[in-house]
Phi, psi and omega in degrees: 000137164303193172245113176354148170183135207317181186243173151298139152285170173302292235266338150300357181272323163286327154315324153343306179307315182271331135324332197238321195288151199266015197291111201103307169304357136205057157112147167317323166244012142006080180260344186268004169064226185262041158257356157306315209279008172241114197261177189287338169314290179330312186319304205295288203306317177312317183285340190291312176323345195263106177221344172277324191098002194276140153243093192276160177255130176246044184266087170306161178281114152351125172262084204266358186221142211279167140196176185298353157284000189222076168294352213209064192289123245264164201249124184257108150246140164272085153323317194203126187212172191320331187288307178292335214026070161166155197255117189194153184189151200259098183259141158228118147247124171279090230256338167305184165115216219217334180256320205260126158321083140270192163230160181253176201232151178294353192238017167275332208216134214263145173200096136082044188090336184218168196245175177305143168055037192016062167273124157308138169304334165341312219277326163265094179254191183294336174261035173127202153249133144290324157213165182096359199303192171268323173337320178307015175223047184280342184282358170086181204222087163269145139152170174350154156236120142211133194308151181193091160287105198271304165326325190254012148279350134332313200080340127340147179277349188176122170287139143016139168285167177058004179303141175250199197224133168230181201303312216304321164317297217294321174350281176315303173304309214279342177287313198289326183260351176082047177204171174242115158325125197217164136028092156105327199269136185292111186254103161275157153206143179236155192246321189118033226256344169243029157274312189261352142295338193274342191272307184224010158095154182296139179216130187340062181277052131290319173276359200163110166204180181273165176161166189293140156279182192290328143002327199251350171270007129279348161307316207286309155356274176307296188297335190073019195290128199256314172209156177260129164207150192239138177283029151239206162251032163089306192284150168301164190207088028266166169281328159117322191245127210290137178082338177235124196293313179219084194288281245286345191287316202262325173294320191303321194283298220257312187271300166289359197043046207247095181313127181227148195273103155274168180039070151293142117303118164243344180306328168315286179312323168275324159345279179299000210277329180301299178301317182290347182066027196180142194244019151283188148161168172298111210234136199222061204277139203204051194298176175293127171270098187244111150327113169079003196283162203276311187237209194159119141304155194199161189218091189285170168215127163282130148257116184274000000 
């Protein structure tokens, strides 16, 4: 466990929105947040990272079955069987939540009237997002990756639900992995969060999960950290702060423009990052071009 420590106020939290924001900083009509901040360069320097050739997936299996981490399970028909002759199925997904691998779009979370880059909430209506959708980012998510285990600079096998991750942590992984988060680069963090599923079985984590507190979103900030992602849903559960549910969701989303990837497998991936001897790689993202859509599943691949 970490060692107790004030939490934020609402109202220092709310000051983010204005301290933090990228609003503007690159054009008006902005659909892409801090993933501008990953250039053709980075890329290039990003590919230069590929020397085994190992590829991991950070991708849960389509969560097809209710349970209490899953209300809203993706719905599988079989269209076409041995009976039709030809092989065929039918998908419905709800990608938010708790179970599915996503990516969230800059027009899912709403702050005070307005969307990132003071786009109005008007703008998401019934027939989609009019602007931020998920489609801007049919050209894919290239660049640097890197992994910041917070469990295992602990020394634990898994945090604690409701633990939170604070800077002076993700620091400490990055002294631990011998690198610096910089500028453009895709930031996993993993809490451990299906080690202690697999360990005591599944639990609500509407109620209770590990995650960065709010603390850490001038850390992302400062760093330039281009999208986030977590095997939980990067906030702490409870926050930690009275009135506010999801500092890192509302500032990161709406005020950074900072796209963020949930409910990762990471376990795989921290495997390799031990074997591979490096907690970078070549981070590779490809979402569904859903016109006007909130999210996309998605299935990232680390290349070492």
């Amino acid at each position: 466990m970490s060692t107790p420590r004030a939490a934020l106020s609402a109202k220092e939290v709310q000051a983010f929105h204005r301290t933090l924001s990228n609003w503007g900083r690159f054009g008006p009509r902005d659909q892409l947040g801090t993933l501008n901040l990953i250039t053709p360069e980075k890329r290039v320097a990003a590919a230069r990272l590929v020397r085994s050739g190992r590829t991991v997936s950070a991708a849960r299996p389509l969560p097809t079955q209710p349970s209490i981490e899953n209300p809203n399970p993706v719905a599988h028909h079989m269209i076409g069987t041995a009976t039709e002759g030809w092989g065929g199925d039918y998908f419905a997904i709800a990608p938010h939540g708790f179970a599915t691998s996503h990516i969230d779009a800059l027009c899912h979370i709403f702050h005070e009237g307005t969307l990132y880059n003071g786009y109005p909430i008007e703008k998401v209506s019934a027939h989609g997002a009019l602007e931020l959708g998920i489609h801007e980012l049919r050209n894919g998510v290239l660049s640097r990756g890197v992994l910041l285990d917070v469990p295992r600079v602990r020394a634990v096998p898994y945090l604690e639900s409701g633990e939170p991750i604070f800077p002076d942590d993700l620091e400490r992984a990055e002294q631990d992995a011998g690198l610096r988060v910089e500028a453009g680069d895709v930031l996993l963090v993993r809490t451990g969060r299906w080690a202690l599923r697999a360990a005591r079985g599944p639990w609500d984590a509407r109620v209770s999960a590990a995650g960065l507190d709010a603390s850490c979103l001038p850390w992302l900030h400062a760093r330039g950290v281009a999208a986030l992602g977590c095997d939980g849903v990067s906030d702490v559960i409870p926050s930690r702060i009275e009135g506010v549910q999801l500092p890192i969701h509302t500032v990161a989303i709406v005020a950074l423009g900072l796209h963020l990837l949930d409910n990762l497998e990471l376990e795989p991936l921290a495997k390799a990052c031990i074997d591979e001897g490096r907690w970078e790689f070549l981070f590779m993202l490809a979402p569904l071009v859903l016109e006007r859509g909130t999210a996309s599943p998605v299935n990232p691949i680390a290349l070492f």
